[in-house]
mmCIF file of C-alpha atoms in Angstrom:
data_model
loop_
_atom_site.group_PDB
_atom_site.id
_atom_site.type_symbol
_atom_site.label_atom_id
_atom_site.label_comp_id
_atom_site.label_asym_id
_atom_site.label_seq_id
_atom_site.Cartn_x
_atom_site.Cartn_y
_atom_site.Cartn_z
ATOM 1 C CA SER U 1126 154.650 -122.650 8.115
ATOM 2 C CA VAL U 1127 152.178 -125.196 9.429
ATOM 3 C CA ARG U 1128 152.905 -128.839 10.266
ATOM 4 C CA LEU U 1129 149.956 -131.164 9.615
ATOM 5 C CA ASP U 1130 149.666 -134.558 11.311
ATOM 6 C CA ASP U 1131 153.436 -134.554 11.916
ATOM 7 C CA ARG U 1132 153.821 -135.481 8.224
ATOM 8 C CA PHE U 1133 153.323 -132.457 6.003
ATOM 9 C CA THR U 1134 154.711 -128.955 6.160
ATOM 10 C CA ILE U 1135 152.974 -126.196 4.246
ATOM 11 C CA ARG U 1136 154.184 -122.651 4.025
ATOM 12 C CA GLY U 1137 152.066 -119.571 3.434
ATOM 13 C CA ALA U 1138 148.929 -118.125 4.955
ATOM 14 C CA GLY U 1139 146.307 -119.527 2.568
ATOM 15 C CA THR U 1140 145.471 -116.057 1.258
ATOM 16 C CA LYS U 1141 145.555 -114.704 -2.274
ATOM 17 C CA GLU U 1142 148.642 -112.652 -1.392
ATOM 18 C CA ASP U 1143 150.406 -115.546 0.382
ATOM 19 C CA PRO U 1144 148.959 -118.890 -0.782
ATOM 20 C CA PHE U 1145 149.708 -122.188 0.909
ATOM 21 C CA ARG U 1146 152.516 -124.044 -0.898
ATOM 22 C CA VAL U 1147 150.904 -127.450 -1.043
ATOM 23 C CA PRO U 1148 153.014 -130.564 -1.624
ATOM 24 C CA TRP U 1149 151.472 -133.245 -3.812
ATOM 25 C CA ASP U 1150 151.925 -135.889 -1.126
ATOM 26 C CA LEU U 1151 149.447 -133.966 1.048
ATOM 27 C CA LEU U 1152 146.782 -134.101 -1.674
ATOM 28 C CA LEU U 1153 147.578 -137.765 -2.340
ATOM 29 C CA SER U 1154 147.124 -138.594 1.346
ATOM 30 C CA ALA U 1155 143.339 -138.285 0.958
ATOM 31 C CA GLN U 1156 143.364 -141.750 -0.600
ATOM 32 C CA GLU U 1157 144.305 -143.230 2.775
ATOM 33 C CA THR U 1158 140.779 -142.678 4.143
ATOM 34 C CA TYR U 1159 138.677 -141.641 1.137
ATOM 35 C CA LYS U 1160 137.909 -144.611 -1.123
ATOM 36 C CA PRO U 1161 134.188 -144.385 -1.906
ATOM 37 C CA ARG U 1162 134.218 -147.579 -3.975
ATOM 38 C CA MET U 1163 135.222 -149.413 -0.787
ATOM 39 C CA GLY U 1164 132.766 -147.560 1.451
ATOM 40 C CA GLN U 1165 135.477 -145.335 2.965
ATOM 41 C CA THR U 1166 134.246 -141.739 2.778
ATOM 42 C CA ARG U 1167 136.136 -139.870 5.491
ATOM 43 C CA LEU U 1168 138.185 -136.959 4.216
ATOM 44 C CA PRO U 1169 141.192 -136.180 6.408
ATOM 45 C CA GLN U 1170 141.092 -132.805 8.140
ATOM 46 C CA ARG U 1171 144.569 -132.016 6.787
ATOM 47 C CA VAL U 1172 142.965 -132.013 3.324
ATOM 48 C CA THR U 1173 139.607 -130.395 4.143
ATOM 49 C CA MET U 1174 141.370 -127.469 5.849
ATOM 50 C CA LEU U 1175 142.583 -126.458 2.364
ATOM 51 C CA HIS U 1176 139.000 -126.031 1.100
ATOM 52 C CA GLY U 1177 138.353 -122.415 0.129
ATOM 53 C CA ARG U 1178 141.952 -121.375 0.747
ATOM 54 C CA TYR U 1179 144.401 -120.062 -1.811
ATOM 55 C CA VAL U 1180 147.112 -122.534 -2.743
ATOM 56 C CA ARG U 1181 150.160 -122.781 -4.983
ATOM 57 C CA LEU U 1182 150.836 -126.022 -6.839
ATOM 58 C CA THR U 1183 153.712 -126.867 -9.131
ATOM 59 C CA GLY U 1184 153.073 -129.574 -11.679
ATOM 60 C CA TYR U 1185 152.548 -130.786 -15.184
ATOM 61 C CA THR U 1186 149.902 -129.025 -17.236
ATOM 62 C CA ALA U 1187 147.431 -130.251 -19.827
ATOM 63 C CA PHE U 1188 144.901 -128.265 -21.830
ATOM 64 C CA PRO U 1189 141.975 -129.442 -23.961
ATOM 65 C CA ILE U 1190 143.403 -130.135 -27.408
ATOM 66 C CA THR U 1191 140.607 -128.516 -29.404
ATOM 67 C CA ALA U 1192 140.211 -125.311 -27.376
ATOM 68 C CA GLY U 1193 141.756 -122.229 -28.978
ATOM 69 C CA SER U 1194 141.666 -120.049 -25.856
ATOM 70 C CA PRO U 1195 141.049 -122.462 -22.991
ATOM 71 C CA LYS U 1196 139.986 -121.310 -19.551
ATOM 72 C CA GLU U 1197 140.172 -124.808 -18.091
ATOM 73 C CA MET U 1198 143.047 -127.238 -17.708
ATOM 74 C CA LEU U 1199 144.571 -129.909 -15.493
ATOM 75 C CA VAL U 1200 147.590 -129.626 -13.248
ATOM 76 C CA MET U 1201 149.029 -133.011 -12.355
ATOM 77 C CA LEU U 1202 151.748 -134.619 -10.296
ATOM 78 C CA ASN U 1203 152.959 -136.710 -13.241
ATOM 79 C CA GLN U 1204 153.463 -135.855 -16.873
ATOM 80 C CA TRP U 1205 150.727 -137.110 -19.211
ATOM 81 C CA ASP U 1206 149.947 -136.123 -22.772
ATOM 82 C CA GLY U 1207 146.337 -137.325 -22.743
ATOM 83 C CA CYS U 1208 147.172 -140.444 -24.693
ATOM 84 C CA CYS U 1209 150.399 -142.347 -24.783
ATOM 85 C CA ILE U 1210 153.185 -140.545 -22.940
ATOM 86 C CA GLY U 1211 153.348 -140.443 -19.176
ATOM 87 C CA VAL U 1212 151.110 -141.631 -16.378
ATOM 88 C CA PRO U 1213 147.350 -140.960 -16.538
ATOM 89 C CA PRO U 1214 146.246 -138.982 -13.480
ATOM 90 C CA THR U 1215 144.043 -140.205 -10.686
ATOM 91 C CA ALA U 1216 141.502 -138.124 -8.802
ATOM 92 C CA TYR U 1217 144.087 -137.671 -6.047
ATOM 93 C CA ASP U 1218 147.034 -136.439 -8.117
ATOM 94 C CA ALA U 1219 145.299 -134.062 -10.506
ATOM 95 C CA VAL U 1220 143.458 -130.800 -10.007
ATOM 96 C CA GLU U 1221 140.815 -129.457 -12.381
ATOM 97 C CA VAL U 1222 141.697 -125.806 -12.941
ATOM 98 C CA LYS U 1223 139.464 -122.905 -13.936
ATOM 99 C CA LEU U 1224 141.677 -120.034 -15.038
ATOM 100 C CA ALA U 1225 140.889 -116.417 -14.233
ATOM 101 C CA GLU U 1226 141.794 -115.553 -17.847
ATOM 102 C CA ALA U 1227 142.068 -117.636 -21.010
ATOM 103 C CA ALA U 1228 145.473 -119.212 -21.499
ATOM 104 C CA SER U 1229 147.864 -117.519 -23.892
ATOM 105 C CA PRO U 1230 149.298 -119.542 -26.789
ATOM 106 C CA GLN U 1231 152.609 -119.769 -24.906
ATOM 107 C CA GLN U 1232 150.876 -121.085 -21.766
ATOM 108 C CA ARG U 1233 148.751 -123.496 -23.779
ATOM 109 C CA PHE U 1234 151.774 -125.337 -25.131
ATOM 110 C CA ALA U 1235 153.694 -125.426 -21.846
ATOM 111 C CA THR U 1236 154.031 -128.762 -20.091
ATOM 112 C CA HIS U 1237 154.952 -127.587 -16.591
ATOM 113 C CA GLY U 1238 154.228 -124.600 -14.404
ATOM 114 C CA VAL U 1239 153.026 -123.062 -11.162
ATOM 115 C CA LEU U 1240 149.344 -122.447 -10.494
ATOM 116 C CA GLU U 1241 147.857 -120.259 -7.808
ATOM 117 C CA GLY U 1242 144.147 -120.126 -7.056
ATOM 118 C CA ARG U 1243 141.378 -120.981 -4.619
ATOM 119 C CA LEU U 1244 141.172 -124.720 -3.945
ATOM 120 C CA ARG U 1245 137.958 -126.636 -3.493
ATOM 121 C CA VAL U 1246 137.980 -130.116 -2.018
ATOM 122 C CA ASP U 1247 134.966 -131.330 -3.948
ATOM 123 C CA PRO U 1248 134.844 -135.100 -4.543
ATOM 124 C CA TYR U 1249 132.863 -136.125 -7.606
ATOM 125 C CA GLU U 1250 131.671 -139.721 -7.693
ATOM 126 C CA ASP U 1251 129.584 -141.898 -9.950
ATOM 127 C CA SER U 1252 128.347 -145.243 -8.616
ATOM 128 C CA GLY U 1253 131.065 -145.224 -5.967
ATOM 129 C CA TRP U 1254 133.854 -144.438 -8.434
ATOM 130 C CA LEU U 1255 135.804 -141.292 -7.640
ATOM 131 C CA LEU U 1256 136.174 -139.250 -10.838
ATOM 132 C CA GLY U 1257 137.503 -135.993 -9.443
ATOM 133 C CA HIS U 1258 138.552 -134.664 -6.086
ATOM 134 C CA TYR U 1259 140.080 -131.203 -6.345
ATOM 135 C CA VAL U 1260 139.124 -128.055 -8.246
ATOM 136 C CA MET U 1261 141.032 -124.777 -8.390
ATOM 137 C CA ASP U 1262 139.147 -121.569 -9.223
ATOM 138 C CA GLU U 1263 140.403 -118.060 -10.039
ATOM 139 C CA ALA U 1264 143.710 -119.622 -11.082
ATOM 140 C CA ARG U 1265 146.732 -117.989 -12.608
ATOM 141 C CA LEU U 1266 149.410 -119.983 -14.432
ATOM 142 C CA LYS U 1267 153.096 -119.162 -14.497
ATOM 143 C CA ILE U 1268 154.942 -121.407 -16.912
ATOM 144 C CA ASP U 1269 158.495 -122.620 -16.609
ATOM 145 C CA ASN U 1270 160.936 -121.154 -19.109
#
């Protein structure tokens, strides 16, 4: 395990075979120093060190409603149905996911699971507004039973 800034403990080696087990509070901590709307654009090293590494995240899942065999989804800290139930995600507590294979019907209707893939710390802004922060590529989803 690795202790980051005397606040966060992550286990794993950051490899495909042994991904880092990343706690959501570590991803959320980027908002302490990265607020582009306020002119704060420093990403903490504890977050940037995850860039390009394999990670495991457990969270709530959401797929595009109209896609029959989606290869993209969101994994989020909080449950959200895209409309009325739950808490809409922020750029800090959601990860855009690109799956290695299209989701099965069973996966598509799951609401919670574990994702493993290669994380990119890739802030996406428009006019100072942060729209996205994290992307996971080559991801595999294991749903809760």
